[in-house]
PDB file of C-alpha atoms in Angstrom:
ATOM      1  CA  MET A   1    -106.817 -86.195 -15.074  1.00 43.00           C
ATOM      2  CA  PRO A   2    -107.504 -84.239 -18.257  1.00 61.00           C
ATOM      3  CA  LEU A   3    -109.267 -80.910 -17.891  1.00 73.00           C
ATOM      4  CA  ILE A   4    -111.470 -81.486 -20.884  1.00 82.00           C
ATOM      5  CA  PRO A   5    -113.765 -84.556 -20.723  1.00 84.00           C
ATOM      6  CA  ALA A   6    -113.169 -87.007 -23.571  1.00 86.00           C
ATOM      7  CA  GLU A   7    -116.824 -86.881 -24.613  1.00 90.00           C
ATOM      8  CA  ALA A   8    -116.623 -83.084 -24.988  1.00 90.00           C
ATOM      9  CA  LEU A   9    -113.570 -82.966 -27.258  1.00 91.00           C
ATOM     10  CA  PRO A  10    -115.478 -83.855 -30.492  1.00 94.00           C
ATOM     11  CA  TYR A  11    -117.878 -80.920 -29.813  1.00 95.00           C
ATOM     12  CA  LEU A  12    -115.011 -78.554 -29.188  1.00 95.00           C
ATOM     13  CA  GLU A  13    -113.280 -79.608 -32.375  1.00 96.00           C
ATOM     14  CA  ASN A  14    -116.563 -79.389 -34.333  1.00 96.00           C
ATOM     15  CA  HIS A  15    -116.697 -75.759 -33.254  1.00 97.00           C
ATOM     16  CA  ILE A  16    -113.373 -75.351 -35.084  1.00 97.00           C
ATOM     17  CA  TYR A  17    -113.980 -77.424 -38.165  1.00 97.00           C
ATOM     18  CA  LEU A  18    -117.625 -76.785 -39.022  1.00 97.00           C
ATOM     19  CA  PRO A  19    -117.282 -73.022 -39.478  1.00 97.00           C
ATOM     20  CA  MET A  20    -114.302 -73.722 -41.758  1.00 96.00           C
ATOM     21  CA  LEU A  21    -116.461 -76.157 -43.716  1.00 97.00           C
ATOM     22  CA  MET A  22    -119.266 -73.536 -44.020  1.00 97.00           C
ATOM     23  CA  THR A  23    -116.787 -71.014 -45.441  1.00 97.00           C
ATOM     24  CA  ILE A  24    -115.586 -73.540 -48.002  1.00 97.00           C
ATOM     25  CA  LEU A  25    -119.126 -74.513 -49.020  1.00 97.00           C
ATOM     26  CA  GLU A  26    -120.158 -70.860 -49.327  1.00 97.00           C
ATOM     27  CA  ARG A  27    -117.208 -70.051 -51.553  1.00 97.00           C
ATOM     28  CA  ASP A  28    -117.869 -73.108 -53.706  1.00 95.00           C
ATOM     29  CA  ARG A  29    -121.515 -72.082 -54.030  1.00 95.00           C
ATOM     30  CA  GLN A  30    -120.471 -68.683 -55.271  1.00 95.00           C
ATOM     31  CA  LEU A  31    -118.060 -70.271 -57.806  1.00 94.00           C
ATOM     32  CA  VAL A  32    -120.739 -72.624 -59.114  1.00 93.00           C
ATOM     33  CA  GLU A  33    -123.089 -69.668 -59.596  1.00 92.00           C
ATOM     34  CA  LYS A  34    -120.479 -67.908 -61.749  1.00 92.00           C
ATOM     35  CA  VAL A  35    -119.341 -70.913 -63.825  1.00 89.00           C
ATOM     36  CA  PRO A  36    -121.269 -71.450 -67.056  1.00 89.00           C
ATOM     37  CA  PHE A  37    -122.722 -74.903 -66.320  1.00 83.00           C
ATOM     38  CA  LYS A  38    -125.630 -76.014 -68.422  1.00 88.00           C
ATOM     39  CA  LEU A  39    -127.371 -77.438 -65.375  1.00 89.00           C
ATOM     40  CA  LYS A  40    -126.355 -75.490 -62.263  1.00 91.00           C
ATOM     41  CA  SER A  41    -129.220 -76.400 -60.006  1.00 90.00           C
ATOM     42  CA  PRO A  42    -128.080 -79.979 -59.104  1.00 88.00           C
ATOM     43  CA  TYR A  43    -124.728 -78.640 -57.939  1.00 90.00           C
ATOM     44  CA  LEU A  44    -126.259 -75.737 -56.089  1.00 93.00           C
ATOM     45  CA  ASN A  45    -128.823 -78.031 -54.484  1.00 91.00           C
ATOM     46  CA  LEU A  46    -126.052 -80.375 -53.335  1.00 91.00           C
ATOM     47  CA  LEU A  47    -124.104 -77.486 -51.801  1.00 93.00           C
ATOM     48  CA  GLU A  48    -127.220 -76.077 -50.157  1.00 94.00           C
ATOM     49  CA  ASP A  49    -128.124 -79.429 -48.670  1.00 94.00           C
ATOM     50  CA  ALA A  50    -124.594 -79.832 -47.324  1.00 95.00           C
ATOM     51  CA  MET A  51    -124.693 -76.311 -45.862  1.00 96.00           C
ATOM     52  CA  ASN A  52    -127.984 -77.070 -44.178  1.00 96.00           C
ATOM     53  CA  SER A  53    -126.625 -80.258 -42.681  1.00 95.00           C
ATOM     54  CA  VAL A  54    -123.529 -78.521 -41.432  1.00 97.00           C
ATOM     55  CA  THR A  55    -125.611 -75.673 -39.986  1.00 97.00           C
ATOM     56  CA  THR A  56    -127.754 -78.180 -38.108  1.00 97.00           C
ATOM     57  CA  ASP A  57    -124.636 -79.873 -36.650  1.00 97.00           C
ATOM     58  CA  LEU A  58    -123.135 -76.507 -35.767  1.00 97.00           C
ATOM     59  CA  GLN A  59    -126.286 -75.534 -33.909  1.00 98.00           C
ATOM     60  CA  LYS A  60    -126.232 -78.807 -31.982  1.00 97.00           C
ATOM     61  CA  THR A  61    -122.575 -78.184 -31.135  1.00 97.00           C
ATOM     62  CA  ALA A  62    -123.314 -74.603 -29.910  1.00 97.00           C
ATOM     63  CA  VAL A  63    -126.149 -75.931 -27.697  1.00 97.00           C
ATOM     64  CA  TYR A  64    -123.886 -78.589 -26.218  1.00 96.00           C
ATOM     65  CA  LEU A  65    -121.128 -76.094 -25.509  1.00 96.00           C
ATOM     66  CA  ARG A  66    -123.532 -73.600 -23.960  1.00 95.00           C
ATOM     67  CA  GLN A  67    -125.167 -76.297 -21.762  1.00 95.00           C
ATOM     68  CA  HIS A  68    -121.734 -77.454 -20.510  1.00 93.00           C
ATOM     69  CA  LYS A  69    -120.295 -73.966 -20.136  1.00 92.00           C
ATOM     70  CA  MET A  70    -117.584 -74.458 -22.697  1.00 94.00           C
ATOM     71  CA  LYS A  71    -115.938 -72.085 -25.157  1.00 94.00           C
ATOM     72  CA  VAL A  72    -113.487 -72.271 -28.040  1.00 96.00           C
ATOM     73  CA  ILE A  73    -111.385 -69.184 -28.673  1.00 95.00           C
ATOM     74  CA  ARG A  74    -108.923 -68.913 -31.529  1.00 96.00           C
ATOM     75  CA  GLN A  75    -105.722 -67.537 -30.071  1.00 95.00           C
ATOM     76  CA  SER A  76    -102.895 -67.226 -32.576  1.00 93.00           C
ATOM     77  CA  SER A  77    -101.817 -68.505 -35.930  1.00 93.00           C
ATOM     78  CA  ASP A  78     -98.591 -68.766 -37.860  1.00 93.00           C
ATOM     79  CA  GLU A  79     -97.478 -70.592 -40.994  1.00 93.00           C
ATOM     80  CA  LEU A  80     -97.509 -74.001 -39.320  1.00 96.00           C
ATOM     81  CA  PHE A  81     -99.855 -73.936 -36.338  1.00 97.00           C
ATOM     82  CA  THR A  82    -103.090 -72.409 -35.131  1.00 97.00           C
ATOM     83  CA  GLU A  83    -103.617 -72.273 -31.358  1.00 97.00           C
ATOM     84  CA  TYR A  84    -107.024 -72.548 -29.727  1.00 97.00           C
ATOM     85  CA  LEU A  85    -108.112 -71.997 -26.149  1.00 95.00           C
ATOM     86  CA  PHE A  86    -110.674 -74.474 -24.818  1.00 95.00           C
ATOM     87  CA  VAL A  87    -112.464 -73.213 -21.725  1.00 92.00           C
ATOM     88  CA  HIS A  88    -114.404 -75.589 -19.508  1.00 89.00           C
ATOM     89  CA  ASP A  89    -115.678 -74.757 -16.007  1.00 84.00           C
ATOM     90  CA  GLY A  90    -113.087 -72.055 -15.634  1.00 82.00           C
ATOM     91  CA  TYR A  91    -110.204 -74.304 -16.726  1.00 87.00           C
ATOM     92  CA  GLU A  92    -108.209 -73.295 -19.726  1.00 90.00           C
ATOM     93  CA  ASP A  93    -106.610 -75.777 -22.107  1.00 91.00           C
ATOM     94  CA  TYR A  94    -104.411 -74.454 -24.926  1.00 93.00           C
ATOM     95  CA  ARG A  95    -104.120 -76.704 -27.947  1.00 94.00           C
ATOM     96  CA  ARG A  96    -102.110 -76.224 -31.072  1.00 96.00           C
ATOM     97  CA  TYR A  97    -103.286 -77.694 -34.351  1.00 97.00           C
ATOM     98  CA  LEU A  98    -101.111 -78.126 -37.379  1.00 97.00           C
ATOM     99  CA  ASN A  99    -102.624 -76.090 -40.215  1.00 96.00           C
ATOM    100  CA  VAL A 100    -102.250 -79.000 -42.610  1.00 97.00           C
ATOM    101  CA  ARG A 101    -104.220 -81.199 -40.208  1.00 97.00           C
ATOM    102  CA  LEU A 102    -106.953 -78.552 -40.010  1.00 97.00           C
ATOM    103  CA  ARG A 103    -107.188 -78.514 -43.801  1.00 96.00           C
ATOM    104  CA  ASN A 104    -107.132 -82.288 -44.117  1.00 97.00           C
ATOM    105  CA  ARG A 105    -109.746 -82.825 -41.430  1.00 97.00           C
ATOM    106  CA  THR A 106    -111.986 -80.254 -43.020  1.00 97.00           C
ATOM    107  CA  GLU A 107    -111.659 -82.038 -46.340  1.00 96.00           C
ATOM    108  CA  GLU A 108    -112.532 -85.363 -44.657  1.00 97.00           C
ATOM    109  CA  LEU A 109    -115.633 -83.783 -43.134  1.00 96.00           C
ATOM    110  CA  LEU A 110    -116.666 -82.382 -46.535  1.00 96.00           C
ATOM    111  CA  ASN A 111    -116.397 -85.823 -48.061  1.00 95.00           C
ATOM    112  CA  GLN A 112    -118.448 -87.294 -45.162  1.00 94.00           C
ATOM    113  CA  TYR A 113    -121.219 -84.736 -45.568  1.00 94.00           C
ATOM    114  CA  LEU A 114    -121.395 -85.160 -49.325  1.00 91.00           C
ATOM    115  CA  ARG A 115    -121.426 -88.982 -49.041  1.00 90.00           C
ATOM    116  CA  LYS A 116    -124.158 -88.773 -46.414  1.00 88.00           C
ATOM    117  CA  LEU A 117    -126.271 -86.620 -48.714  1.00 83.00           C
ATOM    118  CA  GLU A 118    -125.599 -88.925 -51.649  1.00 78.00           C
ATOM    119  CA  SER A 119    -126.768 -92.008 -49.680  1.00 79.00           C
ATOM    120  CA  GLN A 120    -129.888 -90.151 -48.394  1.00 77.00           C
ATOM    121  CA  ASN A 121    -130.909 -88.809 -51.803  1.00 66.00           C
ATOM    122  CA  PHE A 122    -129.980 -91.666 -54.064  1.00 59.00           C
ATOM    123  CA  LEU A 123    -132.935 -92.866 -56.086  1.00 47.00           C
ATOM    124  CA  ALA A 124    -133.032 -96.540 -56.976  1.00 43.00           C
ATOM    125  CA  PRO A 125    -134.016 -97.375 -60.582  1.00 46.00           C
TER     126      PRO A 125
END
Protein backbone atom coordinates (compact mmCIF):
# COMPACT_ATOMS: atom_id res chain seq x y z
CA MET A 1 0.00 0.00 0.00
CA PRO A 2 1.46 3.37 -1.00
CA LEU A 3 2.13 5.85 1.78
CA ILE A 4 0.81 8.80 -0.20
CA PRO A 5 -2.82 8.55 -1.35
CA ALA A 6 -3.20 8.75 -5.13
CA GLU A 7 -5.61 11.69 -4.90
CA ALA A 8 -3.01 13.70 -2.90
CA LEU A 9 -0.12 13.29 -5.32
CA PRO A 10 -1.29 16.03 -7.75
CA TYR A 11 -1.45 18.49 -4.85
CA LEU A 12 2.02 17.55 -3.68
CA GLU A 13 3.41 17.94 -7.17
CA ASN A 14 1.58 21.26 -7.63
CA HIS A 15 3.44 22.44 -4.56
CA ILE A 16 6.64 21.76 -6.53
CA TYR A 17 5.64 23.06 -9.96
CA LEU A 18 3.51 26.11 -9.22
CA PRO A 19 6.22 28.06 -7.35
CA MET A 20 8.56 27.33 -10.27
CA LEU A 21 5.93 28.65 -12.64
CA MET A 22 5.50 31.81 -10.55
CA THR A 23 9.25 32.43 -10.71
CA ILE A 24 9.22 32.09 -14.49
CA LEU A 25 6.21 34.37 -14.90
CA GLU A 26 7.76 37.01 -12.63
CA ARG A 27 11.03 36.96 -14.58
CA ASP A 28 9.15 37.18 -17.87
CA ARG A 29 7.14 40.14 -16.55
CA GLN A 30 10.35 41.93 -15.62
CA LEU A 31 11.75 41.27 -19.09
CA VAL A 32 8.63 42.53 -20.84
CA GLU A 33 8.79 45.72 -18.79
CA LYS A 34 12.34 46.36 -19.99
CA VAL A 35 11.87 45.46 -23.68
CA PRO A 36 10.85 48.38 -25.91
CA PHE A 37 7.46 47.11 -27.10
CA LYS A 38 5.10 49.65 -28.58
CA LEU A 39 2.21 48.07 -26.71
CA LYS A 40 3.39 46.48 -23.47
CA SER A 41 0.14 46.38 -21.60
CA PRO A 42 -1.42 43.36 -23.41
CA TYR A 43 1.64 41.25 -22.60
CA LEU A 44 1.83 42.49 -19.03
CA ASN A 45 -1.90 41.88 -18.56
CA LEU A 46 -1.56 38.34 -19.86
CA LEU A 47 1.31 37.65 -17.49
CA GLU A 48 -0.52 39.22 -14.54
CA ASP A 49 -3.65 37.18 -15.26
CA ALA A 50 -1.58 34.00 -15.46
CA MET A 51 0.17 34.89 -12.20
CA ASN A 52 -3.18 35.50 -10.50
CA SER A 53 -4.49 32.16 -11.72
CA VAL A 54 -1.36 30.33 -10.55
CA THR A 55 -1.53 32.11 -7.18
CA THR A 56 -5.14 30.99 -6.73
CA ASP A 57 -4.23 27.39 -7.49
CA LEU A 58 -1.22 27.59 -5.20
CA GLN A 59 -3.42 28.82 -2.37
CA LYS A 60 -5.87 25.95 -2.95
CA THR A 61 -2.94 23.54 -2.89
CA ALA A 62 -1.62 25.00 0.38
CA VAL A 63 -5.06 24.69 1.99
CA TYR A 64 -5.38 21.06 0.87
CA LEU A 65 -1.92 20.18 2.18
CA ARG A 66 -2.57 21.91 5.50
CA GLN A 67 -5.96 20.20 5.94
CA HIS A 68 -4.45 16.78 5.23
CA LYS A 69 -1.30 17.39 7.30
CA MET A 70 1.05 17.10 4.33
CA LYS A 71 4.33 18.80 3.52
CA VAL A 72 6.74 18.99 0.61
CA ILE A 73 10.39 19.62 1.46
CA ARG A 74 13.09 20.04 -1.13
CA GLN A 75 16.00 17.88 -0.04
CA SER A 76 18.87 17.89 -2.47
CA SER A 77 19.69 18.68 -6.04
CA ASP A 78 22.43 17.80 -8.48
CA GLU A 79 22.91 18.14 -12.22
CA LEU A 80 20.36 15.45 -13.07
CA PHE A 81 17.92 15.06 -10.19
CA THR A 82 16.15 17.00 -7.48
CA GLU A 83 14.94 15.07 -4.46
CA TYR A 84 11.82 15.99 -2.51
CA LEU A 85 10.48 14.67 0.76
CA PHE A 86 6.71 14.20 0.93
CA VAL A 87 5.41 13.98 4.50
CA HIS A 88 1.94 12.62 5.19
CA ASP A 89 0.66 11.64 8.65
CA GLY A 90 4.19 11.15 9.91
CA TYR A 91 5.21 8.97 6.96
CA GLU A 92 8.07 10.12 4.78
CA ASP A 93 8.30 9.40 1.08
CA TYR A 94 11.45 10.47 -0.79
CA ARG A 95 11.00 11.06 -4.50
CA ARG A 96 13.56 12.02 -7.08
CA TYR A 97 12.56 14.07 -10.10
CA LEU A 98 14.65 14.39 -13.20
CA ASN A 99 15.47 18.08 -13.66
CA VAL A 100 14.52 17.90 -17.33
CA ARG A 101 11.13 16.51 -16.33
CA LEU A 102 10.66 19.37 -13.86
CA ARG A 103 11.42 21.88 -16.60
CA ASN A 104 9.21 20.18 -19.19
CA ARG A 105 6.26 19.81 -16.83
CA THR A 106 6.57 23.46 -15.81
CA GLU A 107 6.51 24.42 -19.49
CA GLU A 108 3.40 22.27 -20.02
CA LEU A 109 1.68 24.01 -17.12
CA LEU A 110 2.61 27.42 -18.50
CA ASN A 111 1.03 26.49 -21.83
CA GLN A 112 -2.10 25.25 -20.05
CA TYR A 113 -2.51 28.43 -18.03
CA LEU A 114 -2.00 30.67 -21.06
CA ARG A 115 -4.44 28.63 -23.17
CA LYS A 116 -6.98 28.75 -20.36
CA LEU A 117 -6.68 32.53 -20.20
CA GLU A 118 -6.90 32.81 -23.97
CA SER A 119 -10.13 30.79 -24.07
CA GLN A 120 -11.64 32.79 -21.17
CA ASN A 121 -10.76 36.19 -22.60
CA PHE A 122 -11.29 35.60 -26.29
CA LEU A 123 -13.75 38.08 -27.75
CA ALA A 124 -15.87 36.88 -30.65
CA PRO A 125 -16.24 39.31 -33.58
